[in-house]
Coordinates of C-alpha atoms in Angstrom, one line a residue:
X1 CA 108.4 222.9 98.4
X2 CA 111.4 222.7 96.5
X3 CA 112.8 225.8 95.4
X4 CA 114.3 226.1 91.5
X5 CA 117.1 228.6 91.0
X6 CA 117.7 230.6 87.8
X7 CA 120.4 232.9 86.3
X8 CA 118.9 235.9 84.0
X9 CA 120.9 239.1 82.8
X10 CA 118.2 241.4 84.1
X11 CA 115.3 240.7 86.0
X12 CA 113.1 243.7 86.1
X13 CA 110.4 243.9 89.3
X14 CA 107.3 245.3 88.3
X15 CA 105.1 245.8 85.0
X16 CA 104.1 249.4 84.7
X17 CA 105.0 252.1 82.3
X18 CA 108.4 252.4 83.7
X19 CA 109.2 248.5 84.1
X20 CA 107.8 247.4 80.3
X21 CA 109.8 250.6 78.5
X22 CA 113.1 249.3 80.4
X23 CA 112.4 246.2 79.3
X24 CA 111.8 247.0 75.9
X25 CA 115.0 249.2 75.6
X26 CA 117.0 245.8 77.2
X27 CA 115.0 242.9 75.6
X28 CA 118.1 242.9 72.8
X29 CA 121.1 242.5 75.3
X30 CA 120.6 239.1 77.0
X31 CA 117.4 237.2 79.3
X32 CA 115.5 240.3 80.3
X33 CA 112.8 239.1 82.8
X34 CA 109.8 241.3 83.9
X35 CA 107.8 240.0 87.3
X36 CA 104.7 241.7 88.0
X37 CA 102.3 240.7 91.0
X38 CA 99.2 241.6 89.4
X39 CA 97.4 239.4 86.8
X40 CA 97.9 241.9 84.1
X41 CA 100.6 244.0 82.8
X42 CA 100.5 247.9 82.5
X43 CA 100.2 249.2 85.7
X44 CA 98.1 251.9 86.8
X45 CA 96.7 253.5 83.4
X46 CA 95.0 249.6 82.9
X47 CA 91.9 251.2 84.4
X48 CA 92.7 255.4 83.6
X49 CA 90.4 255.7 80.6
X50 CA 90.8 259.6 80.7
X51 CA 93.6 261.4 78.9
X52 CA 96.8 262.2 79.9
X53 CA 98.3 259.6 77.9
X54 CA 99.3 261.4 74.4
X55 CA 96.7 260.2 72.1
X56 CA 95.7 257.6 73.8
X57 CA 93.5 256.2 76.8
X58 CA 95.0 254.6 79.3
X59 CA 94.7 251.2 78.5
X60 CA 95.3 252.0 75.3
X61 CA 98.7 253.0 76.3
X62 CA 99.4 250.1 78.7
X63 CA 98.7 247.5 76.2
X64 CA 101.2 249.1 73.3
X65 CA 103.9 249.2 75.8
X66 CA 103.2 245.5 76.8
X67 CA 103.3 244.4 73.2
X68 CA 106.4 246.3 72.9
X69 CA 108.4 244.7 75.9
X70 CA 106.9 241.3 73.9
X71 CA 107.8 242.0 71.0
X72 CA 111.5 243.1 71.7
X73 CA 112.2 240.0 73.3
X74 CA 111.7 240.6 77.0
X75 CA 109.8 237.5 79.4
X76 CA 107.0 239.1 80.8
X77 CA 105.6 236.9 83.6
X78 CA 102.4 237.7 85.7
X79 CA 101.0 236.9 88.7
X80 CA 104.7 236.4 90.4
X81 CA 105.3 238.2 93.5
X82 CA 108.8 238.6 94.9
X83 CA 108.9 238.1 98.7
X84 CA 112.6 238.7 99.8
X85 CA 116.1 239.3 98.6
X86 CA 118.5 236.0 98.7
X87 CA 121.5 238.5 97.7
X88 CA 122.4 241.6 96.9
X89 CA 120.9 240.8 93.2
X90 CA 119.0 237.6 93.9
X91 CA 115.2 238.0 94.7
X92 CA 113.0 234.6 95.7
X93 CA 109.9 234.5 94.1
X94 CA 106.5 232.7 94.3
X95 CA 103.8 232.6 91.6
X96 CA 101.8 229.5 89.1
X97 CA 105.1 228.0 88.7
X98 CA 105.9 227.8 92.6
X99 CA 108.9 229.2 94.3
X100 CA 112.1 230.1 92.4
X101 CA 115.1 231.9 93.2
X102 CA 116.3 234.4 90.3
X103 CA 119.3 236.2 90.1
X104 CA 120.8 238.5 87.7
X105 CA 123.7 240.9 87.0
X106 CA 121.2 243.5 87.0
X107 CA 118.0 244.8 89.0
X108 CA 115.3 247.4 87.7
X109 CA 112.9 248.1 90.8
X110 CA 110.3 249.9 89.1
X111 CA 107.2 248.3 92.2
X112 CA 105.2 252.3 91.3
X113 CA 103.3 254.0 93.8
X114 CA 99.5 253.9 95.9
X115 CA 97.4 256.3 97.4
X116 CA 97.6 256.2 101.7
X117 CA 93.9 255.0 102.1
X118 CA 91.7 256.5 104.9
X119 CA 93.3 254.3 107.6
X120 CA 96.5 255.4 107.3
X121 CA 95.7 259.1 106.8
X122 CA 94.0 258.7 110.4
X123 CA 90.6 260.1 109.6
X124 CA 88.2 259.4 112.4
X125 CA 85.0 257.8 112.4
X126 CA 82.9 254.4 111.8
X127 CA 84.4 251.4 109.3
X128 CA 81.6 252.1 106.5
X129 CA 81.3 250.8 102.8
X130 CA 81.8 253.6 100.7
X131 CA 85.5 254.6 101.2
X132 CA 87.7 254.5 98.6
X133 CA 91.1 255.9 97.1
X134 CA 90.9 257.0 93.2
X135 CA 92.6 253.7 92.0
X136 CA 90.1 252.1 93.4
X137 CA 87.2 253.8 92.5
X138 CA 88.7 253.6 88.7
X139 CA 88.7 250.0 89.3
X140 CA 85.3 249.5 90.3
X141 CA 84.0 251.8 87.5
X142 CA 86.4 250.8 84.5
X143 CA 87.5 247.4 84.9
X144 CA 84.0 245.8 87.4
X145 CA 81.7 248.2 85.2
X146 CA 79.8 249.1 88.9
X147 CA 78.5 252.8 89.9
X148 CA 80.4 252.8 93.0
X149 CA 77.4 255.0 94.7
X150 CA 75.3 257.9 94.5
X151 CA 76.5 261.5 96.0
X152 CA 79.8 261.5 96.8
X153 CA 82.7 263.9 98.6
X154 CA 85.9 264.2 96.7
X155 CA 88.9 264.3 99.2
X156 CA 91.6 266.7 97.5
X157 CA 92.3 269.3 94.6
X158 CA 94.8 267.9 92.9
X159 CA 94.9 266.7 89.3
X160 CA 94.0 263.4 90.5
X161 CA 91.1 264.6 92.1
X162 CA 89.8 266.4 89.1
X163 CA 89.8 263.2 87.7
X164 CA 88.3 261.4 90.4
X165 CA 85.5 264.0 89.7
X166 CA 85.0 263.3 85.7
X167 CA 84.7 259.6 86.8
X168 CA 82.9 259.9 89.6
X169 CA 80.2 262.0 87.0
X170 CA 80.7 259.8 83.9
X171 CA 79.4 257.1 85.8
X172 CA 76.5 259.0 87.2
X173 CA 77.4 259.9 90.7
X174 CA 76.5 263.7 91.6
X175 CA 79.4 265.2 93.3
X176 CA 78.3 267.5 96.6
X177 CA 81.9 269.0 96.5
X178 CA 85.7 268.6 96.5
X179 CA 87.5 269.6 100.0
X180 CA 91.7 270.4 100.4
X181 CA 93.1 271.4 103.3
X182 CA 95.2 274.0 101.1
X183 CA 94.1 277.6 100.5
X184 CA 93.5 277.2 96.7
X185 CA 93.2 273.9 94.1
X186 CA 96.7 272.2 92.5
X187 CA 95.6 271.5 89.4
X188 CA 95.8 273.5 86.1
X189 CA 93.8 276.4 85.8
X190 CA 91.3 274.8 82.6
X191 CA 90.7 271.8 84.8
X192 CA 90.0 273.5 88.0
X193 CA 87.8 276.0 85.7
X194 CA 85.9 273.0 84.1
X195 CA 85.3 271.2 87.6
X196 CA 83.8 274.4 89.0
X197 CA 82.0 276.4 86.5
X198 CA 81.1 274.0 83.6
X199 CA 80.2 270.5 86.2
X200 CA 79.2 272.8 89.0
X201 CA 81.5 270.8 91.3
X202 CA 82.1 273.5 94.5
X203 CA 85.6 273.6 96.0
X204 CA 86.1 274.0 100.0
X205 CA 89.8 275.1 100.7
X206 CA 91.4 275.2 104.1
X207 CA 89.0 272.4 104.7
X208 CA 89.4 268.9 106.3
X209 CA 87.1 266.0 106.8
X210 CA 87.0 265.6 110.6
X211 CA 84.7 262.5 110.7
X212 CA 83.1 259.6 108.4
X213 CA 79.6 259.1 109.6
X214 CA 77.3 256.0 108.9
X215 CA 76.5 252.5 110.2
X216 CA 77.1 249.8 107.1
X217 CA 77.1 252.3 104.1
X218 CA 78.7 255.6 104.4
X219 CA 76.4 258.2 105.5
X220 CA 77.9 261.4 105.0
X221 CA 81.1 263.0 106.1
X222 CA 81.6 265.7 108.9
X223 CA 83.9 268.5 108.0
X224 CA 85.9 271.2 109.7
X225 CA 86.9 274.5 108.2
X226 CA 90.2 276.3 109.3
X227 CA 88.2 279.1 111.5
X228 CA 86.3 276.6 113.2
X229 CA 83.2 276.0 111.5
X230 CA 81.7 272.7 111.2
X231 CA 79.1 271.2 109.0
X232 CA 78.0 267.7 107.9
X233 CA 78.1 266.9 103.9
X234 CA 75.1 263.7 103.2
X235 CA 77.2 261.2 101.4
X236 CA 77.6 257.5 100.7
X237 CA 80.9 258.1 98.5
X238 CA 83.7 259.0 99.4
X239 CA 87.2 259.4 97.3
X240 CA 90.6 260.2 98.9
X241 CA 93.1 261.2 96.6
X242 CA 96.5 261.6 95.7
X243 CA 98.7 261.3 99.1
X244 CA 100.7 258.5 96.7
X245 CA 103.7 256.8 98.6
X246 CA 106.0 254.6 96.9
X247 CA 105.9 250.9 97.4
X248 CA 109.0 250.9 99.0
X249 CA 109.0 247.3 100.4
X250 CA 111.7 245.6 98.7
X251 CA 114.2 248.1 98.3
X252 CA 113.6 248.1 102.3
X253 CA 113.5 244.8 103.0
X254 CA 116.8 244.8 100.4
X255 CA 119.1 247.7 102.7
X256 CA 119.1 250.3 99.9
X257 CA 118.7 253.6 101.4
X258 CA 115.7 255.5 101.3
X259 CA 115.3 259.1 101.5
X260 CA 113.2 260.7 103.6
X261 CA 111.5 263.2 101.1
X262 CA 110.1 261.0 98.5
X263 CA 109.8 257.7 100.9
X264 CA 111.4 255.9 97.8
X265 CA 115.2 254.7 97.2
X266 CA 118.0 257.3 96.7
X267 CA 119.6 257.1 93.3
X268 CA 121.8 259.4 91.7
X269 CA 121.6 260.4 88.3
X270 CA 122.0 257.3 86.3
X271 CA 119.3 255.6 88.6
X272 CA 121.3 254.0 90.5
X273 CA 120.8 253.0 94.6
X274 CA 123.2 252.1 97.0
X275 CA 123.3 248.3 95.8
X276 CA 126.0 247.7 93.6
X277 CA 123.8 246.4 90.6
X278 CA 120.2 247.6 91.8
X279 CA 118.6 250.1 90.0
X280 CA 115.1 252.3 90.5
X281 CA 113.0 254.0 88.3
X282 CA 109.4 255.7 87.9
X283 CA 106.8 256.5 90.2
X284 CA 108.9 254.3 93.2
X285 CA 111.1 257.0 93.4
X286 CA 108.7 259.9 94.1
X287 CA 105.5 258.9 94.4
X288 CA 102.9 259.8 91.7
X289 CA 104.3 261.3 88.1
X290 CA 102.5 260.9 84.6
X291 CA 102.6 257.7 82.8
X292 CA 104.5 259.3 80.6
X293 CA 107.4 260.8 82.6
X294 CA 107.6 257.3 84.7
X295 CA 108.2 255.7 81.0
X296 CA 111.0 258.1 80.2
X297 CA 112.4 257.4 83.2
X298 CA 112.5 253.5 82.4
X299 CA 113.8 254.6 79.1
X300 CA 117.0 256.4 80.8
X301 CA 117.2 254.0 83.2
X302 CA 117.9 251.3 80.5
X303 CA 120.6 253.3 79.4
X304 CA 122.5 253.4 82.8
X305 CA 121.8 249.6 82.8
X306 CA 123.5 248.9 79.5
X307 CA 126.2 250.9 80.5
X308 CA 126.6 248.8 83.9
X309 CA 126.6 245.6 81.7
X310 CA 129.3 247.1 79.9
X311 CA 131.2 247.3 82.5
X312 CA 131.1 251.2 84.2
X313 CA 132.3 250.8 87.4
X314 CA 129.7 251.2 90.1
X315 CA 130.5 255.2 92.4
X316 CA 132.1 254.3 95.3
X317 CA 131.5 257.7 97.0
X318 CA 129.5 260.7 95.3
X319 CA 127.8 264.5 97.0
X320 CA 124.7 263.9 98.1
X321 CA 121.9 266.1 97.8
X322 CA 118.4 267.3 99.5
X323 CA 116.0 270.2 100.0
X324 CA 115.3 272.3 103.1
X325 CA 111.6 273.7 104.3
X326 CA 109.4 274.2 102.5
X327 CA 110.9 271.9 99.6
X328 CA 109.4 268.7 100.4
X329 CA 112.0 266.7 98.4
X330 CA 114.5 266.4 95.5
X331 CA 115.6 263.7 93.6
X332 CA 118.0 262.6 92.9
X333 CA 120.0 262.5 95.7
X334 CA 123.5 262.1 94.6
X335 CA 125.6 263.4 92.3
X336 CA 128.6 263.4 90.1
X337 CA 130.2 266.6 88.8
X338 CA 130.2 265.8 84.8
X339 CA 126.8 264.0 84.4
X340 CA 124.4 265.7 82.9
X341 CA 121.0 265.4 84.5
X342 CA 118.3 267.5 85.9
X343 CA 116.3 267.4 89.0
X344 CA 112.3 267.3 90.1
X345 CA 111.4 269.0 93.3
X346 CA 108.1 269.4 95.1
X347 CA 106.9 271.7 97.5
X348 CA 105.0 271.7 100.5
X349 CA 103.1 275.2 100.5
X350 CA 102.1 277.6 97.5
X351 CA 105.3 279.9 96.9
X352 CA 105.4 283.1 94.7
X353 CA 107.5 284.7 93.0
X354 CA 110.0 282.9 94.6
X355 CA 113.8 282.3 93.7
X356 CA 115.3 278.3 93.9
X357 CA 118.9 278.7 95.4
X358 CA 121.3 275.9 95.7
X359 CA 124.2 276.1 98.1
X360 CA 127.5 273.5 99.0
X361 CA 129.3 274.7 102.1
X362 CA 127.3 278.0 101.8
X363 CA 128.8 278.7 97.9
X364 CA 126.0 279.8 95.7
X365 CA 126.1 276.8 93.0
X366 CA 122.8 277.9 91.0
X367 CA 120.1 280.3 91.6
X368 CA 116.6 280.9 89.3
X369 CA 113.4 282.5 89.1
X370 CA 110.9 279.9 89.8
X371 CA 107.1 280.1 88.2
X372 CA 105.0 282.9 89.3
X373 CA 103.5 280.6 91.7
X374 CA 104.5 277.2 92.8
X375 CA 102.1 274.5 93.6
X376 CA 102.1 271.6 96.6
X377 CA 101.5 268.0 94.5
X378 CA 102.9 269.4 91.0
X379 CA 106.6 269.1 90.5
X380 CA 109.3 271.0 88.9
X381 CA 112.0 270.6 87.0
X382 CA 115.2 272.1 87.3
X383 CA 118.2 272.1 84.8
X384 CA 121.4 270.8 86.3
X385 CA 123.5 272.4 84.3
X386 CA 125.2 274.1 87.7
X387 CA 126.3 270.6 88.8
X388 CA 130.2 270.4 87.5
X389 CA 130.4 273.8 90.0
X390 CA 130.3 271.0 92.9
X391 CA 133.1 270.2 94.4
X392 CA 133.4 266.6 95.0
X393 CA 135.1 267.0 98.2
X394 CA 132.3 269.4 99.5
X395 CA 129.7 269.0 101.7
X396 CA 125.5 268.4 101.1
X397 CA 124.3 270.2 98.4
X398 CA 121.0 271.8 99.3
X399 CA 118.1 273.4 97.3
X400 CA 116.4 276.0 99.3
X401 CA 114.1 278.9 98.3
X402 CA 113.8 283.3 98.8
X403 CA 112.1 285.6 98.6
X404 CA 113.6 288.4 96.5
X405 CA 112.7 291.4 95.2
X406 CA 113.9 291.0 91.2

């Protein structure tokens, strides 16, 4: 089949809150095209009809920033999925209107984030129906309209899972309980509270699912507490949450440098990878954030954009940056003394009353009080307005934590 070739000024790879807000903010400068694989634009909050998106439900929220894009100017085409780079900003495509090749002076990757489903988290047991991740359970309650079961087990205690639980209930499914492998829940107090006290949802910390049981339709899960004990919970639902990974693919499959923290593309401030011309933003970056922080991020990202179009040169060599134990991961992960910018860390374990330190060539650069208590899956963010102490001929610049006694 004949392939037909095609020049825009920026070609945008996925429609989700980050991708259509770029878009939007770049519709006026040239041809600003916006692919998406799915059949529909708006991303994940298509099928999040809880809050968390201002006034709004999710939907809601994913058709204003579709009519937006439209409305500014921008090409939004659907059902178009991009199956290798032809250059460093060409991308071949294949969708309704067959195979093209599209390049542009400028790439957005903004391809989001999915949960790790139960194969890849290596839980043992039988290949029942039953088994789902929270997108898809949101899917086949909000946009199928289908009770996805009867009793099920909620894998997890992040926010996500407290929402997993409030859908899971609001389509009449009893929840037998919520299980983490952590020592306490990660999500704010008032949810965790409502879960537990006012929908009678029990929490098992220090917990893991050992085993899915059942012969065609999930019959219940076997779990393992952390002294030993075992027990089986009667099932034929169960959700796995959070876990989210970006879907780094193409920025693989294009060279740019991932890191090893977030899984997603290295970028420095100005969202910008290590292809001259190829910028990331949103969830690919770091797995799971709010609709609304992946949107401002396609907002800033814009910005960088316009001022690559302008002509800013592209670095050519800045400080790069990462956390130690038990920081799981920073971004960005380069920088440029006189940019202002902050950063977003996560941690691995519950820390409190800890300090942040960040150290080049072991020179204190920054130091703070973090929140009484720091949470695995909840980020921070951090000011960076210690980064024009760097020196551009230094070494790493590494955020670590203490224990002090101020």
């Amino acid at each position: 089949m004949t392939r037909s070739e095609r020049t825009v000024d920026v070609l945008i790879v996925g429609a989700g809150p980050a991708g259509l807000t770029a878009a939007s903010r770049l519709a006026g400068v040239g041809a600003v095209e916006v692919l998406e694989r799915e059949a529909q634009t708006g991303g994940i909050p298509r099928h999040c009809h809880l809050g968390g998106f201002g006034l709004r439900t999710g939907p809601q929220y994913a058709r204003r920033l579709t009519g937006e894009a439209a409305r500014a100017g921008a090409r939004l085409r659907t059902s178009v999925t991009v199956t290798d780079w032809a250059g460093p900003r060409t991308l071949d495509t294949t969708g309704p209107h067959g195979l093209e090749r599209i390049t542009a002076r400028a790439v957005v990757l903004a391809t989001g984030a999915r949960e790790r489903p139960r194969s890849a988290r290596l839980v043992p047991g039988t290949r029942p129906a039953g088994v789902l991740t929270t997108g898809e359970l949101q899917q086949t309650v909000h946009l199928h309209g289908r009770r996805p079961g009867t009793r099920a087990v909620v894998v997890g205690a992040e926010p996500v899972a407290h929402s997993a639980v409030r859908t899971l209930l609001g389509a009449g499914v009893e929840v037998a309980a919520m299980v983490t492998d952590l020592p306490h829940h990660q999500a704010p107090p008032t949810d965790a509270a409502d879960t537990r006290l006012r929908r009678g949802v029990p929490l098992l910390t220090r917990t893991t699912v050992a085993e899915l049981l059942g012969r065609g339709r999930l019959s219940g899960v076997a779990i393992r507490h952390a002294d030993g004990r075992e027990a089986v919970i009667a099932c034929d639902t169960v959700v796995f949450t959070g876990d989210f990974v970006p879907e780094n693919e193409l920025p693989r499959r294009g060279g740019l440098l991932l890191d090893p923290g977030t899984r997603g593309p290295t970028v420095d401030p100005a969202f910008r990878t290590t292809g001259p011309g190829v910028f990331a933003a949103g969830n690919l970056l770091h797995g799971a954030e709010p609709a609304l922080s992946a949107a401002r991020e396609g907002a800033r990202a814009a910005a960088a954009v316009l001022r690559h179009l302008d002509g800013a040169p592209w670095p050519a060599e800045q400080i790069p940056v990462r956390a130690e134990d038990p920081l799981l991961w920073v971004a960005p992960q380069r920088i440029s003394p006189g940019s202002p910018h902050h950063f977003l860390l996560r941690t691995a374990q519950f820390l409190t009353r800890a300090h942040l330190v960040v150290r080049q060539d072991g020179r204190i650069l920054h130091h703070q009080r973090l929140p009484r208590t720091v949470v695995p899956n909840r980020s921070l963010t951090i000011s960076g307005n210690w980064v024009d102490r760097a020196d551009p001929r230094g070494g790493t610049v590494i955020f670590s934590t203490e224990q002090r006694s101020t």
